[in-house]
PDB file of C-alpha atoms and ligand atoms in Angstrom:
ATOM      1  CA  UNK P   1     -37.052  27.954 -21.620  1.00  0.00           C
ATOM      2  CA  UNK P   2     -35.201  25.077 -23.245  1.00  0.00           C
ATOM      3  CA  UNK P   3     -31.935  25.946 -24.946  1.00  0.00           C
ATOM      4  CA  UNK P   4     -32.666  24.429 -28.359  1.00  0.00           C
ATOM      5  CA  UNK P   5     -29.043  24.616 -29.450  1.00  0.00           C
ATOM      6  CA  UNK P   6     -27.829  22.630 -26.490  1.00  0.00           C
ATOM      7  CA  UNK P   7     -30.492  20.370 -25.056  1.00  0.00           C
ATOM      8  CA  UNK P   8     -27.801  18.708 -22.973  1.00  0.00           C
ATOM      9  CA  UNK P   9     -26.598  21.857 -21.191  1.00  0.00           C
ATOM     10  CA  UNK P  10     -26.500  21.405 -17.390  1.00  0.00           C
ATOM     11  CA  UNK P  11     -25.074  24.808 -16.471  1.00  0.00           C
ATOM     12  CA  UNK P  12     -26.226  25.893 -13.002  1.00  0.00           C
ATOM     13  CA  UNK P  13     -27.478  22.427 -12.042  1.00  0.00           C
ATOM     14  CA  UNK P  14     -26.387  20.574  -8.909  1.00  0.00           C
ATOM     15  CA  UNK P  15     -26.041  16.820  -9.436  1.00  0.00           C
ATOM     16  CA  UNK P  16     -25.387  14.083  -6.890  1.00  0.00           C
ATOM     17  CA  UNK P  17     -23.867  10.881  -8.281  1.00  0.00           C
ATOM     18  CA  UNK P  18     -23.560   7.876  -5.960  1.00  0.00           C
ATOM     19  CA  UNK P  19     -20.961   5.198  -6.605  1.00  0.00           C
ATOM     20  CA  UNK P  20     -18.939   7.853  -8.416  1.00  0.00           C
ATOM     21  CA  UNK P  21     -15.478   6.949  -7.128  1.00  0.00           C
ATOM     22  CA  UNK P  22     -14.909   4.540 -10.013  1.00  0.00           C
ATOM     23  CA  UNK P  23     -16.540   2.668 -12.894  1.00  0.00           C
ATOM     24  CA  UNK P  24     -19.827   3.800 -14.420  1.00  0.00           C
ATOM     25  CA  UNK P  25     -20.501   6.427 -11.717  1.00  0.00           C
ATOM     26  CA  UNK P  26     -17.108   8.062 -12.254  1.00  0.00           C
ATOM     27  CA  UNK P  27     -17.744   8.267 -16.006  1.00  0.00           C
ATOM     28  CA  UNK P  28     -21.186   9.795 -15.354  1.00  0.00           C
ATOM     29  CA  UNK P  29     -19.723  12.357 -12.918  1.00  0.00           C
ATOM     30  CA  UNK P  30     -17.115  13.460 -15.479  1.00  0.00           C
ATOM     31  CA  UNK P  31     -19.651  13.839 -18.288  1.00  0.00           C
ATOM     32  CA  UNK P  32     -22.263  15.740 -16.236  1.00  0.00           C
ATOM     33  CA  UNK P  33     -19.506  18.123 -15.085  1.00  0.00           C
ATOM     34  CA  UNK P  34     -18.286  18.538 -18.679  1.00  0.00           C
ATOM     35  CA  UNK P  35     -21.813  19.674 -19.563  1.00  0.00           C
ATOM     36  CA  UNK P  36     -21.819  22.311 -16.817  1.00  0.00           C
ATOM     37  CA  UNK P  37     -23.260  20.678 -13.683  1.00  0.00           C
ATOM     38  CA  UNK P  38     -21.679  20.995 -10.270  1.00  0.00           C
ATOM     39  CA  UNK P  39     -21.228  17.345  -9.340  1.00  0.00           C
ATOM     40  CA  UNK P  40     -21.218  15.985  -5.805  1.00  0.00           C
ATOM     41  CA  UNK P  41     -19.099  12.849  -6.075  1.00  0.00           C
ATOM     42  CA  UNK P  42     -20.177  10.225  -3.547  1.00  0.00           C
ATOM     43  CA  UNK P  43     -19.281   6.681  -2.471  1.00  0.00           C
ATOM     44  CA  UNK P  44     -18.403   5.080   0.873  1.00  0.00           C
ATOM     45  CA  UNK P  45     -14.819   6.372   0.779  1.00  0.00           C
ATOM     46  CA  UNK P  46     -14.241  10.104   1.112  1.00  0.00           C
ATOM     47  CA  UNK P  47     -10.653   9.932  -0.158  1.00  0.00           C
ATOM     48  CA  UNK P  48     -11.615   8.111  -3.377  1.00  0.00           C
ATOM     49  CA  UNK P  49     -14.377  10.664  -3.988  1.00  0.00           C
ATOM     50  CA  UNK P  50     -11.975  13.538  -3.420  1.00  0.00           C
ATOM     51  CA  UNK P  51      -9.646  12.132  -6.072  1.00  0.00           C
ATOM     52  CA  UNK P  52     -12.435  12.033  -8.660  1.00  0.00           C
ATOM     53  CA  UNK P  53     -13.653  15.520  -7.670  1.00  0.00           C
ATOM     54  CA  UNK P  54     -10.089  16.824  -7.982  1.00  0.00           C
ATOM     55  CA  UNK P  55      -9.746  15.307 -11.468  1.00  0.00           C
ATOM     56  CA  UNK P  56     -13.010  16.996 -12.528  1.00  0.00           C
ATOM     57  CA  UNK P  57     -11.883  20.341 -11.120  1.00  0.00           C
ATOM     58  CA  UNK P  58      -8.466  19.945 -12.785  1.00  0.00           C
ATOM     59  CA  UNK P  59     -10.245  19.390 -16.107  1.00  0.00           C
ATOM     60  CA  UNK P  60     -12.054  22.735 -15.693  1.00  0.00           C
ATOM     61  CA  UNK P  61     -15.301  21.378 -14.231  1.00  0.00           C
ATOM     62  CA  UNK P  62     -16.867  21.872 -10.822  1.00  0.00           C
ATOM     63  CA  UNK P  63     -17.103  19.065  -8.274  1.00  0.00           C
ATOM     64  CA  UNK P  64     -17.007  18.326  -4.567  1.00  0.00           C
ATOM     65  CA  UNK P  65     -16.853  15.095  -2.564  1.00  0.00           C
ATOM     66  CA  UNK P  66     -19.107  13.746   0.167  1.00  0.00           C
ATOM     67  CA  UNK P  67     -19.018  10.151   1.416  1.00  0.00           C
ATOM     68  CA  UNK P  68     -22.291   8.281   1.884  1.00  0.00           C
ATOM     69  CA  UNK P  69     -22.910   4.557   2.382  1.00  0.00           C
ATOM     70  CA  UNK P  70     -26.357   4.305   0.807  1.00  0.00           C
ATOM     71  CA  UNK P  71     -27.135   1.197   2.864  1.00  0.00           C
ATOM     72  CA  UNK P  72     -26.947   3.293   6.068  1.00  0.00           C
ATOM     73  CA  UNK P  73     -29.995   5.464   6.738  1.00  0.00           C
ATOM     74  CA  UNK P  74     -28.130   7.975   8.935  1.00  0.00           C
ATOM     75  CA  UNK P  75     -25.590   8.536   6.146  1.00  0.00           C
ATOM     76  CA  UNK P  76     -28.430   9.302   3.729  1.00  0.00           C
ATOM     77  CA  UNK P  77     -29.742  11.857   6.248  1.00  0.00           C
ATOM     78  CA  UNK P  78     -26.246  13.301   6.569  1.00  0.00           C
ATOM     79  CA  UNK P  79     -25.604  13.841   2.843  1.00  0.00           C
ATOM     80  CA  UNK P  80     -29.006  15.469   2.341  1.00  0.00           C
ATOM     81  CA  UNK P  81     -28.467  17.759   5.354  1.00  0.00           C
ATOM     82  CA  UNK P  82     -25.145  18.724   3.734  1.00  0.00           C
ATOM     83  CA  UNK P  83     -26.772  19.339   0.332  1.00  0.00           C
ATOM     84  CA  UNK P  84     -29.559  21.451   1.882  1.00  0.00           C
ATOM     85  CA  UNK P  85     -27.173  23.655   3.825  1.00  0.00           C
ATOM     86  CA  UNK P  86     -24.429  23.897   1.188  1.00  0.00           C
ATOM     87  CA  UNK P  87     -26.422  24.163  -2.064  1.00  0.00           C
ATOM     88  CA  UNK P  88     -30.059  24.646  -0.935  1.00  0.00           C
ATOM     89  CA  UNK P  89     -31.182  22.520  -3.895  1.00  0.00           C
ATOM     90  CA  UNK P  90     -30.586  19.352  -5.870  1.00  0.00           C
ATOM     91  CA  UNK P  91     -31.464  19.232  -9.560  1.00  0.00           C
ATOM     92  CA  UNK P  92     -30.206  15.760 -10.439  1.00  0.00           C
ATOM     93  CA  UNK P  93     -29.831  12.558  -8.428  1.00  0.00           C
ATOM     94  CA  UNK P  94     -28.054   9.613 -10.022  1.00  0.00           C
ATOM     95  CA  UNK P  95     -28.648   6.512  -7.874  1.00  0.00           C
ATOM     96  CA  UNK P  96     -25.797   4.359  -9.116  1.00  0.00           C
ATOM     97  CA  UNK P  97     -24.031   2.734  -6.134  1.00  0.00           C
ATOM     98  CA  UNK P  98     -25.027  -0.902  -5.769  1.00  0.00           C
ATOM     99  CA  UNK P  99     -23.943  -4.073  -3.986  1.00  0.00           C
ATOM    100  CA  UNK P 100     -23.547  -7.585  -5.384  1.00  0.00           C
ATOM    101  CA  UNK P 101     -21.791  -9.464  -2.567  1.00  0.00           C
ATOM    102  CA  UNK P 102     -22.886 -12.978  -3.532  1.00  0.00           C
ATOM    103  CA  UNK P 103     -22.143 -14.927  -6.707  1.00  0.00           C
ATOM    104  CA  UNK P 104     -23.559 -18.444  -6.490  1.00  0.00           C
ATOM    105  CA  UNK P 105     -26.626 -20.632  -6.571  1.00  0.00           C
ATOM    106  CA  UNK P 106     -29.788 -18.886  -5.354  1.00  0.00           C
ATOM    107  CA  UNK P 107     -30.539 -21.746  -2.907  1.00  0.00           C
ATOM    108  CA  UNK P 108     -27.289 -21.001  -1.080  1.00  0.00           C
ATOM    109  CA  UNK P 109     -27.985 -17.286  -0.542  1.00  0.00           C
ATOM    110  CA  UNK P 110     -27.364 -16.472   3.121  1.00  0.00           C
ATOM    111  CA  UNK P 111     -29.201 -13.835   5.129  1.00  0.00           C
ATOM    112  CA  UNK P 112     -26.221 -11.464   5.315  1.00  0.00           C
ATOM    113  CA  UNK P 113     -25.782 -11.363   1.519  1.00  0.00           C
ATOM    114  CA  UNK P 114     -29.537 -11.026   1.022  1.00  0.00           C
ATOM    115  CA  UNK P 115     -29.763  -8.195   3.566  1.00  0.00           C
ATOM    116  CA  UNK P 116     -26.803  -6.242   2.204  1.00  0.00           C
ATOM    117  CA  UNK P 117     -28.040  -6.459  -1.386  1.00  0.00           C
ATOM    118  CA  UNK P 118     -31.551  -5.374  -0.440  1.00  0.00           C
ATOM    119  CA  UNK P 119     -30.413  -2.622   1.950  1.00  0.00           C
ATOM    120  CA  UNK P 120     -28.128  -0.981  -0.606  1.00  0.00           C
ATOM    121  CA  UNK P 121     -29.930  -1.645  -3.885  1.00  0.00           C
ATOM    122  CA  UNK P 122     -33.559  -1.214  -2.803  1.00  0.00           C
ATOM    123  CA  UNK P 123     -33.716   0.650   0.519  1.00  0.00           C
ATOM    124  CA  UNK P 124     -30.784   2.883  -0.445  1.00  0.00           C
ATOM    125  CA  UNK P 125     -32.204   3.861  -3.866  1.00  0.00           C
ATOM    126  CA  UNK P 126     -35.662   4.299  -2.314  1.00  0.00           C
ATOM    127  CA  UNK P 127     -34.725   6.645   0.532  1.00  0.00           C
ATOM    128  CA  UNK P 128     -32.201   8.585  -1.555  1.00  0.00           C
ATOM    129  CA  UNK P 129     -35.079   9.183  -3.989  1.00  0.00           C
ATOM    130  CA  UNK P 130     -37.440  10.176  -1.173  1.00  0.00           C
ATOM    131  CA  UNK P 131     -34.940  12.698   0.228  1.00  0.00           C
ATOM    132  CA  UNK P 132     -34.119  14.066  -3.222  1.00  0.00           C
ATOM    133  CA  UNK P 133     -37.792  14.173  -4.181  1.00  0.00           C
ATOM    134  CA  UNK P 134     -38.644  16.306  -1.144  1.00  0.00           C
ATOM    135  CA  UNK P 135     -35.963  18.847  -2.074  1.00  0.00           C
ATOM    136  CA  UNK P 136     -37.025  18.788  -5.725  1.00  0.00           C
ATOM    137  CA  UNK P 137     -40.674  19.281  -4.778  1.00  0.00           C
ATOM    138  CA  UNK P 138     -39.760  22.432  -2.841  1.00  0.00           C
ATOM    139  CA  UNK P 139     -37.752  23.836  -5.728  1.00  0.00           C
ATOM    140  CA  UNK P 140     -40.325  23.012  -8.396  1.00  0.00           C
ATOM    141  CA  UNK P 141     -38.780  19.975 -10.075  1.00  0.00           C
ATOM    142  CA  UNK P 142     -35.785  17.779 -10.735  1.00  0.00           C
ATOM    143  CA  UNK P 143     -34.563  14.557 -12.293  1.00  0.00           C
ATOM    144  CA  UNK P 144     -33.732  11.158 -10.822  1.00  0.00           C
ATOM    145  CA  UNK P 145     -31.827   8.511 -12.738  1.00  0.00           C
ATOM    146  CA  UNK P 146     -31.543   4.979 -11.375  1.00  0.00           C
ATOM    147  CA  UNK P 147     -28.824   2.652 -12.613  1.00  0.00           C
ATOM    148  CA  UNK P 148     -30.625  -0.694 -12.814  1.00  0.00           C
ATOM    149  CA  UNK P 149     -29.304  -3.539 -14.998  1.00  0.00           C
ATOM    150  CA  UNK P 150     -30.268  -5.875 -17.821  1.00  0.00           C
ATOM    151  CA  UNK P 151     -30.370  -8.418 -14.980  1.00  0.00           C
ATOM    152  CA  UNK P 152     -33.532  -6.699 -13.787  1.00  0.00           C
ATOM    153  CA  UNK P 153     -35.175  -7.972 -16.982  1.00  0.00           C
ATOM    154  CA  UNK P 154     -33.344 -11.259 -17.580  1.00  0.00           C
ATOM    155  CA  UNK P 155     -32.103 -12.865 -14.355  1.00  0.00           C
ATOM    156  CA  UNK P 156     -28.314 -13.123 -14.245  1.00  0.00           C
ATOM    157  CA  UNK P 157     -26.868 -16.603 -13.742  1.00  0.00           C
ATOM    158  CA  UNK P 158     -25.770 -17.102 -10.124  1.00  0.00           C
ATOM    159  CA  UNK P 159     -26.859 -13.533  -9.350  1.00  0.00           C
ATOM    160  CA  UNK P 160     -30.342 -14.210  -8.018  1.00  0.00           C
ATOM    161  CA  UNK P 161     -30.825 -11.705  -5.229  1.00  0.00           C
ATOM    162  CA  UNK P 162     -28.910  -9.028  -7.178  1.00  0.00           C
ATOM    163  CA  UNK P 163     -31.195  -9.529 -10.205  1.00  0.00           C
ATOM    164  CA  UNK P 164     -34.261  -9.368  -7.963  1.00  0.00           C
ATOM    165  CA  UNK P 165     -33.153  -6.011  -6.541  1.00  0.00           C
ATOM    166  CA  UNK P 166     -32.515  -4.657 -10.034  1.00  0.00           C
ATOM    167  CA  UNK P 167     -36.041  -5.675 -11.095  1.00  0.00           C
ATOM    168  CA  UNK P 168     -37.227  -3.773  -8.012  1.00  0.00           C
ATOM    169  CA  UNK P 169     -35.274  -0.701  -9.156  1.00  0.00           C
ATOM    170  CA  UNK P 170     -37.112  -0.795 -12.496  1.00  0.00           C
ATOM    171  CA  UNK P 171     -40.438  -1.024 -10.660  1.00  0.00           C
ATOM    172  CA  UNK P 172     -39.360   1.735  -8.244  1.00  0.00           C
ATOM    173  CA  UNK P 173     -38.524   3.963 -11.217  1.00  0.00           C
ATOM    174  CA  UNK P 174     -42.078   3.610 -12.511  1.00  0.00           C
ATOM    175  CA  UNK P 175     -43.700   4.199  -9.092  1.00  0.00           C
ATOM    176  CA  UNK P 176     -41.699   7.354  -8.417  1.00  0.00           C
ATOM    177  CA  UNK P 177     -42.282   8.576 -11.976  1.00  0.00           C
ATOM    178  CA  UNK P 178     -46.024   8.086 -11.620  1.00  0.00           C
ATOM    179  CA  UNK P 179     -46.408   9.841  -8.271  1.00  0.00           C
ATOM    180  CA  UNK P 180     -43.866  12.596  -8.852  1.00  0.00           C
ATOM    181  CA  UNK P 181     -44.751  13.611 -12.414  1.00  0.00           C
ATOM    182  CA  UNK P 182     -47.169  16.276 -11.176  1.00  0.00           C
ATOM    183  CA  UNK P 183     -44.292  17.693  -9.101  1.00  0.00           C
ATOM    184  CA  UNK P 184     -42.230  18.125 -12.292  1.00  0.00           C
ATOM    185  CA  UNK P 185     -39.842  15.390 -11.160  1.00  0.00           C
ATOM    186  CA  UNK P 186     -38.815  12.957 -13.897  1.00  0.00           C
ATOM    187  CA  UNK P 187     -37.540   9.492 -12.946  1.00  0.00           C
ATOM    188  CA  UNK P 188     -35.904   7.074 -15.389  1.00  0.00           C
ATOM    189  CA  UNK P 189     -33.648   4.035 -15.343  1.00  0.00           C
ATOM    190  CA  UNK P 190     -30.511   3.051 -17.192  1.00  0.00           C
ATOM    191  CA  UNK P 191     -30.092  -0.669 -17.871  1.00  0.00           C
ATOM    192  CA  UNK P 192     -26.411  -1.304 -18.498  1.00  0.00           C
ATOM    193  CA  UNK P 193     -25.199  -4.530 -20.011  1.00  0.00           C
ATOM    194  CA  UNK P 194     -21.840  -6.067 -19.213  1.00  0.00           C
ATOM    195  CA  UNK P 195     -19.459  -3.171 -18.535  1.00  0.00           C
ATOM    196  CA  UNK P 196     -15.746  -3.294 -17.819  1.00  0.00           C
ATOM    197  CA  UNK P 197     -15.572  -2.306 -14.131  1.00  0.00           C
ATOM    198  CA  UNK P 198     -14.437  -3.796 -10.814  1.00  0.00           C
ATOM    199  CA  UNK P 199     -18.073  -4.742 -10.172  1.00  0.00           C
ATOM    200  CA  UNK P 200     -18.170  -7.027 -13.211  1.00  0.00           C
ATOM    201  CA  UNK P 201     -14.676  -8.439 -12.760  1.00  0.00           C
ATOM    202  CA  UNK P 202     -15.966 -11.804 -11.427  1.00  0.00           C
ATOM    203  CA  UNK P 203     -17.465 -12.227 -14.909  1.00  0.00           C
ATOM    204  CA  UNK P 204     -14.946 -10.434 -17.131  1.00  0.00           C
ATOM    205  CA  UNK P 205     -11.857 -11.975 -15.476  1.00  0.00           C
ATOM    206  CA  UNK P 206     -13.197 -15.509 -15.933  1.00  0.00           C
ATOM    207  CA  UNK P 207     -12.340 -16.552 -19.488  1.00  0.00           C
ATOM    208  CA  UNK P 208     -15.051 -19.211 -19.711  1.00  0.00           C
ATOM    209  CA  UNK P 209     -17.811 -16.978 -18.348  1.00  0.00           C
ATOM    210  CA  UNK P 210     -16.677 -14.047 -20.499  1.00  0.00           C
ATOM    211  CA  UNK P 211     -16.631 -16.169 -23.671  1.00  0.00           C
ATOM    212  CA  UNK P 212     -20.171 -17.392 -22.931  1.00  0.00           C
ATOM    213  CA  UNK P 213     -21.381 -13.856 -22.196  1.00  0.00           C
ATOM    214  CA  UNK P 214     -19.948 -12.455 -25.414  1.00  0.00           C
ATOM    215  CA  UNK P 215     -21.933 -14.958 -27.487  1.00  0.00           C
ATOM    216  CA  UNK P 216     -25.070 -13.260 -26.084  1.00  0.00           C
ATOM    217  CA  UNK P 217     -23.955  -9.738 -27.058  1.00  0.00           C
ATOM    218  CA  UNK P 218     -24.517  -8.791 -30.728  1.00  0.00           C
ATOM    219  CA  UNK P 219     -21.811  -6.098 -30.580  1.00  0.00           C
ATOM    220  CA  UNK P 220     -19.461  -8.850 -29.402  1.00  0.00           C
ATOM    221  CA  UNK P 221     -17.681  -6.920 -26.670  1.00  0.00           C
ATOM    222  CA  UNK P 222     -17.950  -5.598 -23.128  1.00  0.00           C
ATOM    223  CA  UNK P 223     -18.852  -1.887 -22.738  1.00  0.00           C
ATOM    224  CA  UNK P 224     -16.508   0.817 -21.484  1.00  0.00           C
ATOM    225  CA  UNK P 225     -17.989   2.764 -18.520  1.00  0.00           C
ATOM    226  CA  UNK P 226     -17.915   5.923 -20.682  1.00  0.00           C
ATOM    227  CA  UNK P 227     -20.416   4.274 -23.019  1.00  0.00           C
ATOM    228  CA  UNK P 228     -23.044   4.438 -20.238  1.00  0.00           C
ATOM    229  CA  UNK P 229     -22.550   8.126 -19.497  1.00  0.00           C
ATOM    230  CA  UNK P 230     -24.042   9.529 -22.724  1.00  0.00           C
ATOM    231  CA  UNK P 231     -27.332   7.751 -22.061  1.00  0.00           C
ATOM    232  CA  UNK P 232     -27.393   9.221 -18.547  1.00  0.00           C
ATOM    233  CA  UNK P 233     -26.688  12.719 -19.881  1.00  0.00           C
ATOM    234  CA  UNK P 234     -29.691  12.331 -22.188  1.00  0.00           C
ATOM    235  CA  UNK P 235     -31.954  11.188 -19.354  1.00  0.00           C
ATOM    236  CA  UNK P 236     -30.978  13.941 -16.887  1.00  0.00           C
ATOM    237  CA  UNK P 237     -31.008  16.830 -19.378  1.00  0.00           C
ATOM    238  CA  UNK P 238     -33.755  18.743 -21.189  1.00  0.00           C
ATOM    239  CA  UNK P 239     -33.161  16.497 -24.207  1.00  0.00           C
ATOM    240  CA  UNK P 240     -35.465  13.988 -22.487  1.00  0.00           C
ATOM    241  CA  UNK P 241     -37.960  16.515 -21.076  1.00  0.00           C
ATOM    242  CA  UNK P 242     -41.015  14.338 -21.939  1.00  0.00           C
ATOM    243  CA  UNK P 243     -39.455  11.060 -20.799  1.00  0.00           C
ATOM    244  CA  UNK P 244     -40.333   9.662 -17.382  1.00  0.00           C
ATOM    245  CA  UNK P 245     -40.863   6.165 -16.009  1.00  0.00           C
ATOM    246  CA  UNK P 246     -38.750   4.839 -18.860  1.00  0.00           C
ATOM    247  CA  UNK P 247     -35.887   2.380 -19.053  1.00  0.00           C
ATOM    248  CA  UNK P 248     -33.012   2.896 -21.471  1.00  0.00           C
ATOM    249  CA  UNK P 249     -31.104  -0.274 -22.249  1.00  0.00           C
ATOM    250  CA  UNK P 250     -27.428   0.104 -23.178  1.00  0.00           C
ATOM    251  CA  UNK P 251     -26.290  -3.474 -23.600  1.00  0.00           C
ATOM    252  CA  UNK P 252     -24.693  -3.976 -27.001  1.00  0.00           C
ATOM    253  CA  UNK P 253     -27.935  -5.608 -28.102  1.00  0.00           C
ATOM    254  CA  UNK P 254     -27.991  -8.346 -25.464  1.00  0.00           C
ATOM    255  CA  UNK P 255     -31.699  -8.101 -24.633  1.00  0.00           C
ATOM    256  CA  UNK P 256     -32.558  -8.142 -28.332  1.00  0.00           C
TER     257      UNK P 256
HETATM  258  N1  NAP N   1     -20.431  -3.336 -14.564  1.00  0.00           N
HETATM  259  C1  NAP N   1     -21.463  -3.959 -15.083  1.00  0.00           C
HETATM  260  O1  NAP N   1     -21.341  -4.887 -15.913  1.00  0.00           O
HETATM  261  C2  NAP N   1     -22.861  -3.531 -14.715  1.00  0.00           C
HETATM  262  C3  NAP N   1     -23.929  -4.055 -15.438  1.00  0.00           C
HETATM  263  C4  NAP N   1     -25.225  -3.665 -15.101  1.00  0.00           C
HETATM  264  C5  NAP N   1     -25.441  -2.768 -14.091  1.00  0.00           C
HETATM  265  N2  NAP N   1     -24.377  -2.263 -13.403  1.00  0.00           N
HETATM  266  C6  NAP N   1     -24.682  -1.310 -12.335  1.00  0.00           C
HETATM  267  O2  NAP N   1     -23.890  -0.167 -12.509  1.00  0.00           O
HETATM  268  C7  NAP N   1     -23.713   0.495 -11.251  1.00  0.00           C
HETATM  269  C8  NAP N   1     -22.272   0.855 -11.055  1.00  0.00           C
HETATM  270  O3  NAP N   1     -21.487  -0.304 -11.078  1.00  0.00           O
HETATM  271  P1  NAP N   1     -20.001  -0.345 -11.636  1.00  0.00           P
HETATM  272  O4  NAP N   1     -19.944  -1.493 -12.558  1.00  0.00           O
HETATM  273  O5  NAP N   1     -19.564   0.993 -12.079  1.00  0.00           O
HETATM  274  O6  NAP N   1     -19.226  -0.775 -10.297  1.00  0.00           O
HETATM  275  P2  NAP N   1     -17.832  -0.343  -9.638  1.00  0.00           P
HETATM  276  O7  NAP N   1     -16.855   0.089 -10.664  1.00  0.00           O
HETATM  277  O8  NAP N   1     -17.459  -1.452  -8.729  1.00  0.00           O
HETATM  278  O9  NAP N   1     -18.253   0.936  -8.795  1.00  0.00           O
HETATM  279  C9  NAP N   1     -19.139   0.830  -7.724  1.00  0.00           C
HETATM  280  C10 NAP N   1     -19.197   2.184  -7.032  1.00  0.00           C
HETATM  281  O10 NAP N   1     -20.156   2.126  -5.983  1.00  0.00           O
HETATM  282  C11 NAP N   1     -19.535   2.512  -4.744  1.00  0.00           C
HETATM  283  N3  NAP N   1     -20.245   1.787  -3.695  1.00  0.00           N
HETATM  284  C12 NAP N   1     -20.297   0.444  -3.488  1.00  0.00           C
HETATM  285  N4  NAP N   1     -21.094   0.164  -2.450  1.00  0.00           N
HETATM  286  C13 NAP N   1     -21.576   1.355  -2.001  1.00  0.00           C
HETATM  287  C14 NAP N   1     -22.468   1.717  -0.953  1.00  0.00           C
HETATM  288  N5  NAP N   1     -23.020   0.811  -0.147  1.00  0.00           N
HETATM  289  N6  NAP N   1     -22.719   3.030  -0.777  1.00  0.00           N
HETATM  290  C15 NAP N   1     -22.174   3.966  -1.579  1.00  0.00           C
HETATM  291  N7  NAP N   1     -21.312   3.677  -2.575  1.00  0.00           N
HETATM  292  C16 NAP N   1     -21.031   2.387  -2.782  1.00  0.00           C
HETATM  293  C17 NAP N   1     -18.067   2.190  -4.943  1.00  0.00           C
HETATM  294  O11 NAP N   1     -17.187   2.996  -4.175  1.00  0.00           O
HETATM  295  P3  NAP N   1     -16.753   2.700  -2.643  1.00  0.00           P
HETATM  296  O12 NAP N   1     -16.116   1.347  -2.637  1.00  0.00           O
HETATM  297  O13 NAP N   1     -15.819   3.815  -2.341  1.00  0.00           O
HETATM  298  O14 NAP N   1     -18.001   2.779  -1.827  1.00  0.00           O
HETATM  299  C18 NAP N   1     -17.899   2.591  -6.401  1.00  0.00           C
HETATM  300  O15 NAP N   1     -17.781   3.995  -6.526  1.00  0.00           O
HETATM  301  C19 NAP N   1     -24.306  -0.468 -10.211  1.00  0.00           C
HETATM  302  O16 NAP N   1     -25.619  -0.047  -9.897  1.00  0.00           O
HETATM  303  C20 NAP N   1     -24.363  -1.786 -10.943  1.00  0.00           C
HETATM  304  O17 NAP N   1     -25.388  -2.626 -10.439  1.00  0.00           O
HETATM  305  C21 NAP N   1     -23.109  -2.617 -13.683  1.00  0.00           C
END
């Protein structure tokens, strides 16, 4: 039964957030914990995850840390074996960790950059969703949220292969939503615009690029990572109980 007074309540839920050691993922982890979820903080570096988990616990929330490189299949197996034995369920998966190793002309993309971007952003999101979906099927439902990007809709300059993978994430969101709806698993995507994180620093630290980007953003500024987290809370909570296969753009109006 939905709690009508607090559609956003996540008490009793177990949530896994990838790429949660900093940036958008860290902000998401903090907000989901503030709304009652136990959050498993994940990235490639255990120590960085432990620091975020500690900060959540210090703030009165509940969190643990478990490292997982989502571009490595055996590490995906390992984190889901851990989740099955430790929690016996997963209510929420936030696929947020992504790679963007190459910034340059698409014709100069080398195989290593191509492979890394595809392995992390497509294969990683895909098999994390498969593993989560199997657990969610057993328990009668769950929610998956994929962090895509506005670049999945409008190709980013000098970010060809990255933009292609983000378009794939949008398509993946729809495919999983379609086939998993009857299993009571909802799957949606967040499309962030330019957000002030390490990931975007090649753009935000370059005065010329930043100035050009800001002319495309009606709100006239870069987002704070915290400004992405509210949209994620909506999409993983009962507030969005009839929403699946959708994309929610949070871009200061850029795509408009
Ligand atoms: N910032 C933007 O302007 C922007 C715009 C649109 C979309 N996005 C999307 O937002 C998401 C988060 O990006 P962000 O801006 O918050 O970046 P960020 O601050 O650089 O954080 C990236 C996070 O991902 C982790 N990570 C990187 N590679 C990983 C891998 N292979 N396996 C597991 N974890 C990995 C990093 O930690 P470790 O180094 O410890 O692994 C870190 O926690 C990404 O999907 C990105 O595409 C960002």
